[in-house]
Amino acid sequence: MKNYRVISLLVCIVFTTNYSFGQTPINTVSTVSTIVVPGSSSAQTTRSHTNSVNTILPSTNYNLNYNNNGNVNIISFSLSGKTYVRFKNFDTVIIRRAANAWETTGGNKQHIYVEGAAAVNNVTFNMPFPAAFPQVSGYSYMQKVMKEGYINRGSDNVFNNDSASDLTYNNIERVDFVYKPGMTASNIVSAGFLIAERGGNDPFKIAAITGIDANGNPTSFGPVRSVGTASYGGIIMSAATYVMRKDPADNNLRPFSLVPSQGIRSVFIRLGDLGIASLQRVYGYALMGNDVTASTSAQVLNYTNTTYFPRTTTTANGGMDLASAPGIFETDFVLAGHYLTLTVENKSCRQELEWNDNDFMQAKAYQVERSMDGNNFEPLKTVNATQESKNIFTD
């Protein structure tokens, strides 16, 4: 779907909107379920985990086949009569780990889940999946799965670090979803982040990333917000999923558990919900367990401090089964065009506006607006997109 770009002679537009902060359940979603990811088909024979459960036999060789022909991606959703489309996916996902009682080094434990058959085949030991295998280096499976946006893959019990059992507990305190160029929104109620979760019933905490360093690491955050179970919307899709587990000493993902069919639900968190002001630059968001007590930017940064990030997070507070991040969503006229190279020249008392848009193939038209005070804007003209990046408008 091609989008409109909004341009003004002061580079961006401003809206003032009064509304109550709160997350929004999403019930009407459009998906594509036949996406093929290049290079991500994989057939492998892998020995299951020694403590496998839920009809996956322990220490048993299974024939895994990531068929890579049924990856499910959200392309748009409807809310209050408006259609929201994806602006961008995230550049990187950074998992912040800390040592706890079960894993004293904070090592690289990995849990992903992937859509599969409703029952484990313990006759032929074939285990087919319609989704892609996360081809990675350095065993960073979760990072790749979390950022690619295919919601029939995800990560299991992300923030659970209670070592009372050998189920899918982790050593994760914070997960950062980073969009390095950053973005600004003219209307903070019509742009934000769509978050999907298997089961649609686990609470969590979230804060906007308001600053990053040269390497994309967050340096500052907005206010911490709580998202409860009632915030999730209707079922987008239902699927049985297989949890694949890699302990720090393992060399690959191993079959661990079958989770019977659950619905995947989502919640839309607007930039305004996260305390972001109109035209304030934001670089993504950080997710945390529901028992995190951090409330300031400095405290969110300090994820190794047990005062703010407990090491005894139970499934009730940390059991978020995070589906792969659908991404950043917007309505047509919201996100400011940071991707435009724009110049303005005065010619005979008229302003000539010239811009170059590297994403011009995704643009349907450009709306040009004018302001005399930087606060109140009036539409001038809608300029249809051309078949090249360069555009000129004279006021």
Short mmCIF file of C-alpha atoms in Angstrom, two decimals:
data_model
loop_
_atom_site.label_atom_id
_atom_site.label_comp_id
_atom_site.label_asym_id
_atom_site.label_seq_id
_atom_site.Cartn_x
_atom_site.Cartn_y
_atom_site.Cartn_z
CA MET A 1 0.00 0.00 0.00
CA LYS A 2 1.38 3.39 -0.98
CA ASN A 3 1.19 6.21 1.54
CA TYR A 4 0.90 9.97 1.54
CA ARG A 5 3.82 12.09 2.74
CA VAL A 6 3.21 15.35 4.57
CA ILE A 7 5.58 18.23 3.82
CA SER A 8 5.49 21.85 4.93
CA LEU A 9 7.58 24.89 4.29
CA LEU A 10 8.76 24.52 7.89
CA VAL A 11 9.60 20.86 7.28
CA CYS A 12 6.98 19.36 9.57
CA ILE A 13 3.40 19.82 10.71
CA VAL A 14 1.92 20.26 14.14
CA PHE A 15 -1.35 19.04 15.60
CA THR A 16 -2.61 19.64 19.12
CA THR A 17 -4.78 16.84 20.40
CA ASN A 18 -6.34 16.23 23.80
CA TYR A 19 -7.01 12.61 24.74
CA SER A 20 -6.69 10.23 27.65
CA PHE A 21 -3.61 8.03 27.75
CA GLY A 22 -4.29 4.33 27.38
CA GLN A 23 -3.38 1.36 25.23
CA THR A 24 -5.79 0.31 22.50
CA PRO A 25 -6.91 -3.27 21.81
CA ILE A 26 -6.84 -4.14 18.09
CA ASN A 27 -9.60 -6.35 16.71
CA THR A 28 -9.48 -5.87 12.92
CA VAL A 29 -6.16 -6.85 11.35
CA SER A 30 -5.06 -7.65 7.80
CA THR A 31 -2.33 -10.26 7.42
CA VAL A 32 -0.31 -11.94 4.70
CA SER A 33 0.45 -15.60 5.35
CA THR A 34 2.43 -16.75 2.30
CA ILE A 35 5.66 -14.79 2.70
CA VAL A 36 8.90 -16.59 1.84
CA VAL A 37 12.09 -15.37 3.54
CA PRO A 38 15.17 -15.80 1.29
CA GLY A 39 17.63 -18.35 2.59
CA SER A 40 15.52 -19.41 5.56
CA SER A 41 14.34 -22.89 4.59
CA SER A 42 16.12 -25.49 6.68
CA ALA A 43 16.03 -29.25 7.23
CA GLN A 44 17.94 -30.55 10.24
CA THR A 45 17.97 -33.49 12.60
CA THR A 46 18.23 -32.25 16.16
CA ARG A 47 18.21 -33.98 19.52
CA SER A 48 15.51 -32.71 21.86
CA HIS A 49 16.29 -31.20 25.23
CA THR A 50 16.94 -33.62 28.09
CA ASN A 51 14.03 -32.09 30.04
CA SER A 52 11.55 -31.83 27.17
CA VAL A 53 7.86 -31.79 28.10
CA ASN A 54 4.33 -31.80 26.67
CA THR A 55 4.70 -34.92 24.45
CA ILE A 56 8.11 -34.01 23.03
CA LEU A 57 10.25 -36.95 24.09
CA PRO A 58 13.46 -36.08 25.97
CA SER A 59 16.83 -36.73 24.32
CA THR A 60 15.24 -37.88 21.07
CA ASN A 61 16.27 -37.07 17.51
CA TYR A 62 13.59 -35.13 15.59
CA ASN A 63 13.61 -34.24 11.90
CA LEU A 64 12.97 -30.50 11.83
CA ASN A 65 11.82 -28.90 8.59
CA TYR A 66 11.40 -25.12 8.48
CA ASN A 67 9.40 -25.00 5.25
CA ASN A 68 9.47 -21.16 5.11
CA ASN A 69 6.31 -20.86 3.01
CA GLY A 70 3.79 -19.70 5.57
CA ASN A 71 5.27 -16.76 7.48
CA VAL A 72 2.43 -14.55 8.76
CA ASN A 73 2.91 -10.78 8.65
CA ILE A 74 0.57 -7.98 9.76
CA ILE A 75 0.26 -5.38 6.99
CA SER A 76 -2.45 -3.09 8.40
CA PHE A 77 -5.14 -2.74 11.03
CA SER A 78 -8.23 -0.61 11.58
CA LEU A 79 -8.91 1.60 14.57
CA SER A 80 -11.64 4.21 15.05
CA GLY A 81 -12.41 4.33 11.34
CA LYS A 82 -8.77 4.78 10.29
CA THR A 83 -6.42 2.34 8.61
CA TYR A 84 -2.92 2.07 10.02
CA VAL A 85 -0.08 0.78 7.86
CA ARG A 86 3.47 -0.20 8.66
CA PHE A 87 5.96 2.65 8.57
CA LYS A 88 9.09 0.62 9.27
CA ASN A 89 10.40 -2.48 10.99
CA PHE A 90 13.06 -2.14 13.66
CA ASP A 91 16.75 -2.10 12.76
CA THR A 92 17.88 -4.09 15.74
CA VAL A 93 16.73 -5.84 18.90
CA ILE A 94 19.02 -5.79 21.93
CA ILE A 95 18.42 -8.29 24.75
CA ARG A 96 19.63 -7.14 28.17
CA ARG A 97 20.56 -10.11 30.35
CA ALA A 98 21.61 -10.38 33.97
CA ALA A 99 22.83 -13.31 36.02
CA ASN A 100 20.31 -14.94 38.33
CA ALA A 101 20.03 -17.97 40.59
CA TRP A 102 19.64 -20.53 37.82
CA GLU A 103 22.24 -19.07 35.44
CA THR A 104 25.00 -17.31 37.34
CA THR A 105 26.83 -15.87 34.32
CA GLY A 106 23.92 -14.23 32.47
CA GLY A 107 24.71 -16.51 29.52
CA ASN A 108 23.07 -16.63 26.12
CA LYS A 109 19.99 -18.75 26.74
CA GLN A 110 17.59 -18.73 23.80
CA HIS A 111 13.89 -19.56 23.58
CA ILE A 112 11.84 -19.20 20.44
CA TYR A 113 8.49 -20.63 19.48
CA VAL A 114 7.33 -21.46 15.99
CA GLU A 115 3.97 -22.53 14.54
CA GLY A 116 3.68 -26.27 13.98
CA ALA A 117 1.38 -29.29 13.90
CA ALA A 118 -1.26 -29.74 16.59
CA ALA A 119 0.33 -33.00 17.76
CA VAL A 120 3.92 -34.21 18.01
CA ASN A 121 4.73 -37.01 15.58
CA ASN A 122 6.48 -39.58 17.73
CA VAL A 123 6.27 -42.26 15.03
CA THR A 124 8.33 -40.77 12.20
CA PHE A 125 9.71 -38.00 14.44
CA ASN A 126 9.09 -35.45 11.69
CA MET A 127 8.51 -31.92 12.95
CA PRO A 128 7.43 -29.58 10.10
CA PHE A 129 7.07 -25.82 10.53
CA PRO A 130 5.55 -23.35 8.02
CA ALA A 131 7.75 -20.52 9.30
CA ALA A 132 11.33 -19.56 8.47
CA PHE A 133 14.38 -20.75 10.36
CA PRO A 134 16.21 -17.76 11.90
CA GLN A 135 19.57 -17.89 10.13
CA VAL A 136 21.95 -16.03 12.44
CA SER A 137 25.50 -15.82 13.71
CA GLY A 138 26.40 -15.92 17.36
CA TYR A 139 23.23 -17.84 18.31
CA SER A 140 21.15 -14.64 18.31
CA TYR A 141 17.95 -16.46 17.32
CA MET A 142 15.65 -14.49 19.59
CA GLN A 143 16.90 -11.14 18.32
CA LYS A 144 16.20 -12.10 14.71
CA VAL A 145 12.81 -13.63 15.46
CA MET A 146 11.74 -10.63 17.54
CA LYS A 147 12.49 -8.01 14.88
CA GLU A 148 11.39 -9.63 11.61
CA GLY A 149 7.66 -9.25 12.17
CA TYR A 150 6.32 -12.75 11.41
CA ILE A 151 3.81 -13.31 14.16
CA ASN A 152 3.72 -17.12 13.95
CA ARG A 153 7.17 -17.04 15.53
CA GLY A 154 8.12 -15.49 18.83
CA SER A 155 9.82 -15.88 22.18
CA ASP A 156 8.47 -17.81 25.15
CA ASN A 157 8.17 -16.46 28.73
CA VAL A 158 10.56 -13.64 27.92
CA PHE A 159 10.98 -12.11 31.39
CA ASN A 160 10.44 -15.17 33.59
CA ASN A 161 13.63 -15.70 35.61
CA ASP A 162 12.28 -17.67 38.56
CA SER A 163 14.43 -20.78 38.89
CA ALA A 164 11.88 -22.83 40.81
CA SER A 165 11.43 -25.20 37.83
CA ASP A 166 13.13 -26.09 34.56
CA LEU A 167 10.37 -24.74 32.34
CA THR A 168 10.99 -21.84 30.02
CA TYR A 169 12.59 -19.35 32.36
CA ASN A 170 15.14 -16.89 31.02
CA ASN A 171 17.70 -14.38 32.29
CA ILE A 172 16.31 -11.35 30.47
CA GLU A 173 15.58 -8.04 32.18
CA ARG A 174 14.91 -5.68 29.28
CA VAL A 175 14.48 -5.91 25.50
CA ASP A 176 15.20 -2.86 23.34
CA PHE A 177 13.54 -2.46 19.93
CA VAL A 178 15.57 0.19 18.11
CA TYR A 179 14.89 2.17 14.94
CA LYS A 180 18.20 4.00 14.50
CA PRO A 181 17.14 6.94 12.28
CA GLY A 182 14.45 7.84 14.78
CA MET A 183 11.10 9.32 13.88
CA THR A 184 8.90 12.23 14.82
CA ALA A 185 5.11 12.27 14.67
CA SER A 186 2.91 15.24 14.01
CA ASN A 187 -0.07 13.56 15.64
CA ILE A 188 0.90 11.46 18.63
CA VAL A 189 -2.41 9.60 18.73
CA SER A 190 -2.11 8.25 15.18
CA ALA A 191 1.34 6.67 15.21
CA GLY A 192 2.84 4.09 17.50
CA PHE A 193 3.87 0.52 18.08
CA LEU A 194 1.84 -2.64 17.56
CA ILE A 195 2.75 -5.41 20.01
CA ALA A 196 1.50 -8.97 19.59
CA GLU A 197 1.51 -11.77 22.16
CA ARG A 198 0.64 -15.46 22.08
CA GLY A 199 -2.29 -15.93 24.42
CA GLY A 200 -2.87 -12.18 24.65
CA ASN A 201 -2.97 -12.31 28.43
CA ASP A 202 0.42 -11.36 29.86
CA PRO A 203 1.03 -7.92 31.41
CA PHE A 204 4.25 -6.03 30.81
CA LYS A 205 5.88 -2.61 31.09
CA ILE A 206 7.12 -0.39 28.29
CA ALA A 207 9.05 2.86 27.84
CA ALA A 208 9.85 4.82 24.69
CA ILE A 209 13.50 5.13 23.70
CA THR A 210 14.20 8.86 23.45
CA GLY A 211 17.95 8.81 22.85
CA ILE A 212 20.59 6.45 21.44
CA ASP A 213 24.37 6.51 21.03
CA ALA A 214 26.35 6.04 17.81
CA ASN A 215 25.98 2.26 18.10
CA GLY A 216 22.22 2.30 18.57
CA ASN A 217 22.28 1.63 22.31
CA PRO A 218 19.56 3.52 24.22
CA THR A 219 20.78 6.40 26.37
CA SER A 220 17.46 7.80 27.58
CA PHE A 221 13.85 6.72 27.99
CA GLY A 222 10.43 8.22 28.41
CA PRO A 223 8.03 7.41 31.27
CA VAL A 224 7.42 3.76 32.12
CA ARG A 225 3.89 2.58 31.30
CA SER A 226 2.06 -0.56 32.41
CA VAL A 227 0.06 -2.68 29.97
CA GLY A 228 -2.47 -5.06 31.51
CA THR A 229 -4.22 -8.14 30.22
CA ALA A 230 -7.39 -6.19 29.38
CA SER A 231 -5.47 -4.12 26.82
CA TYR A 232 -5.22 -6.92 24.26
CA GLY A 233 -7.71 -7.16 21.41
CA GLY A 234 -9.30 -10.04 19.52
CA ILE A 235 -7.55 -13.09 18.11
CA ILE A 236 -5.50 -12.39 14.98
CA MET A 237 -4.66 -16.04 14.38
CA SER A 238 -4.53 -19.27 16.38
CA ALA A 239 -1.77 -21.84 16.24
CA ALA A 240 -0.09 -24.64 18.10
CA THR A 241 3.54 -23.69 18.69
CA TYR A 242 6.74 -25.55 19.42
CA VAL A 243 9.19 -24.07 21.90
CA MET A 244 12.79 -24.46 20.76
CA ARG A 245 15.40 -24.02 23.47
CA LYS A 246 19.15 -23.38 23.50
CA ASP A 247 20.86 -23.40 26.88
CA PRO A 248 24.14 -21.43 27.13
CA ALA A 249 26.23 -24.58 26.62
CA ASP A 250 24.23 -25.81 23.59
CA ASN A 251 25.18 -25.28 19.96
CA ASN A 252 21.68 -25.16 18.47
CA LEU A 253 17.98 -24.79 19.15
CA ARG A 254 16.48 -28.02 20.46
CA PRO A 255 12.83 -29.15 20.63
CA PHE A 256 11.56 -28.60 24.16
CA SER A 257 7.79 -28.21 24.44
CA LEU A 258 4.53 -28.24 22.50
CA VAL A 259 2.10 -25.47 23.42
CA PRO A 260 -1.48 -26.33 22.35
CA SER A 261 -3.28 -23.90 20.08
CA GLN A 262 -3.51 -20.37 21.45
CA GLY A 263 -4.74 -17.13 19.94
CA ILE A 264 -2.30 -14.36 19.12
CA ARG A 265 -3.66 -10.96 20.15
CA SER A 266 -2.30 -7.45 19.87
CA VAL A 267 -2.31 -4.00 21.45
CA PHE A 268 -1.53 -0.66 19.81
CA ILE A 269 0.50 1.69 21.98
CA ARG A 270 0.41 5.24 20.65
CA LEU A 271 3.35 7.58 20.97
CA GLY A 272 1.22 9.78 23.19
CA ASP A 273 0.56 6.83 25.49
CA LEU A 274 4.32 6.72 26.07
CA GLY A 275 4.57 10.38 27.02
CA ILE A 276 6.01 11.48 23.67
CA ALA A 277 5.26 15.05 22.62
CA SER A 278 4.35 16.18 19.12
CA LEU A 279 7.48 16.17 16.92
CA GLN A 280 9.66 14.71 19.69
CA ARG A 281 12.10 12.20 18.18
CA VAL A 282 11.73 8.62 19.34
CA TYR A 283 13.89 5.60 18.49
CA GLY A 284 11.70 2.68 19.49
CA TYR A 285 10.74 1.15 22.80
CA ALA A 286 11.97 -1.06 25.63
CA LEU A 287 9.92 -3.91 27.09
CA MET A 288 10.23 -5.09 30.70
CA GLY A 289 8.57 -7.53 33.06
CA ASN A 290 5.48 -6.45 34.95
CA ASP A 291 7.28 -6.49 38.32
CA VAL A 292 9.91 -3.93 37.26
CA THR A 293 9.80 -0.87 39.54
CA ALA A 294 11.99 1.46 37.45
CA SER A 295 10.23 4.77 36.90
CA THR A 296 12.93 7.15 35.63
CA SER A 297 15.18 7.07 32.59
CA ALA A 298 18.24 6.41 34.75
CA GLN A 299 16.52 3.52 36.50
CA VAL A 300 15.41 1.92 33.21
CA LEU A 301 19.00 2.12 31.99
CA ASN A 302 20.20 0.35 35.15
CA TYR A 303 18.76 -3.07 34.30
CA THR A 304 21.35 -4.93 36.43
CA ASN A 305 20.12 -3.24 39.62
CA THR A 306 17.86 -5.65 41.49
CA THR A 307 16.12 -2.74 43.22
CA TYR A 308 14.41 -1.96 39.92
CA PHE A 309 14.70 -5.28 38.05
CA PRO A 310 13.98 -8.25 40.35
CA ARG A 311 15.70 -11.59 39.74
CA THR A 312 12.68 -13.57 40.94
CA THR A 313 10.20 -12.68 38.20
CA THR A 314 7.50 -15.34 38.05
CA THR A 315 5.45 -16.44 35.07
CA ALA A 316 2.61 -14.22 36.29
CA ASN A 317 4.79 -11.12 35.90
CA GLY A 318 7.29 -12.24 33.27
CA GLY A 319 5.47 -14.80 31.17
CA MET A 320 5.10 -12.60 28.09
CA ASP A 321 5.05 -14.85 25.02
CA LEU A 322 6.12 -12.10 22.67
CA ALA A 323 5.28 -12.58 19.01
CA SER A 324 7.71 -11.12 16.52
CA ALA A 325 7.39 -7.31 16.55
CA PRO A 326 4.92 -6.19 13.86
CA GLY A 327 6.70 -2.82 13.78
CA ILE A 328 5.93 0.90 13.69
CA PHE A 329 2.48 1.83 12.37
CA GLU A 330 0.93 5.10 11.24
CA THR A 331 -2.03 6.63 9.46
CA ASP A 332 -1.33 8.28 6.10
CA PHE A 333 -0.65 11.83 7.31
CA VAL A 334 1.23 11.35 10.56
CA LEU A 335 4.92 10.51 10.60
CA ALA A 336 7.20 13.35 9.63
CA GLY A 337 9.40 12.82 6.58
CA HIS A 338 12.83 12.46 8.11
CA TYR A 339 13.79 10.47 5.03
CA LEU A 340 13.40 13.55 2.78
CA THR A 341 16.31 15.69 1.65
CA LEU A 342 14.65 19.09 1.47
CA THR A 343 15.74 22.56 0.35
CA VAL A 344 13.83 25.86 0.13
CA GLU A 345 14.87 28.78 -2.10
CA ASN A 346 13.29 32.22 -2.46
CA LYS A 347 12.85 33.13 -6.13
CA SER A 348 11.19 36.47 -7.00
CA CYS A 349 9.31 36.53 -3.68
CA ARG A 350 8.11 32.97 -4.20
CA GLN A 351 9.36 29.93 -2.34
CA GLU A 352 10.55 26.97 -4.35
CA LEU A 353 10.50 23.76 -2.37
CA GLU A 354 12.61 20.88 -3.68
CA TRP A 355 12.84 17.48 -2.03
CA ASN A 356 14.34 14.08 -2.69
CA ASP A 357 12.62 11.01 -1.30
CA ASN A 358 14.60 7.77 -1.32
CA ASP A 359 11.36 5.90 -0.64
CA PHE A 360 9.48 7.54 -3.53
CA MET A 361 8.26 4.15 -4.79
CA GLN A 362 6.21 3.87 -1.59
CA ALA A 363 4.65 7.34 -1.94
CA LYS A 364 1.28 8.00 -3.52
CA ALA A 365 1.36 11.78 -3.06
CA TYR A 366 2.89 14.58 -0.99
CA GLN A 367 0.76 17.06 0.93
CA VAL A 368 2.41 20.48 1.16
CA GLU A 369 1.34 22.84 3.96
CA ARG A 370 2.31 26.38 4.99
CA SER A 371 2.56 28.14 8.34
CA MET A 372 3.28 31.73 9.29
CA ASP A 373 3.91 30.98 12.97
CA GLY A 374 5.10 27.38 13.13
CA ASN A 375 1.91 26.32 14.93
CA ASN A 376 -1.00 26.81 12.54
CA PHE A 377 -0.71 25.20 9.12
CA GLU A 378 -2.87 25.49 6.02
CA PRO A 379 -2.88 22.99 3.16
CA LEU A 380 -1.43 24.34 -0.09
CA LYS A 381 -1.50 21.48 -2.52
CA THR A 382 -1.30 17.73 -2.89
CA VAL A 383 1.57 16.90 -5.24
CA ASN A 384 1.26 13.54 -6.95
CA ALA A 385 4.33 11.34 -6.69
CA THR A 386 6.50 11.00 -9.78
CA GLN A 387 8.58 8.08 -10.96
CA GLU A 388 11.75 9.62 -9.58
CA SER A 389 12.97 10.77 -6.19
CA LYS A 390 13.21 14.51 -7.03
CA ASN A 391 10.13 16.74 -6.69
CA ILE A 392 9.63 20.53 -6.93
CA PHE A 393 6.78 22.74 -5.72
CA THR A 394 6.57 26.54 -6.01
CA ASP A 395 4.44 28.56 -3.61
#
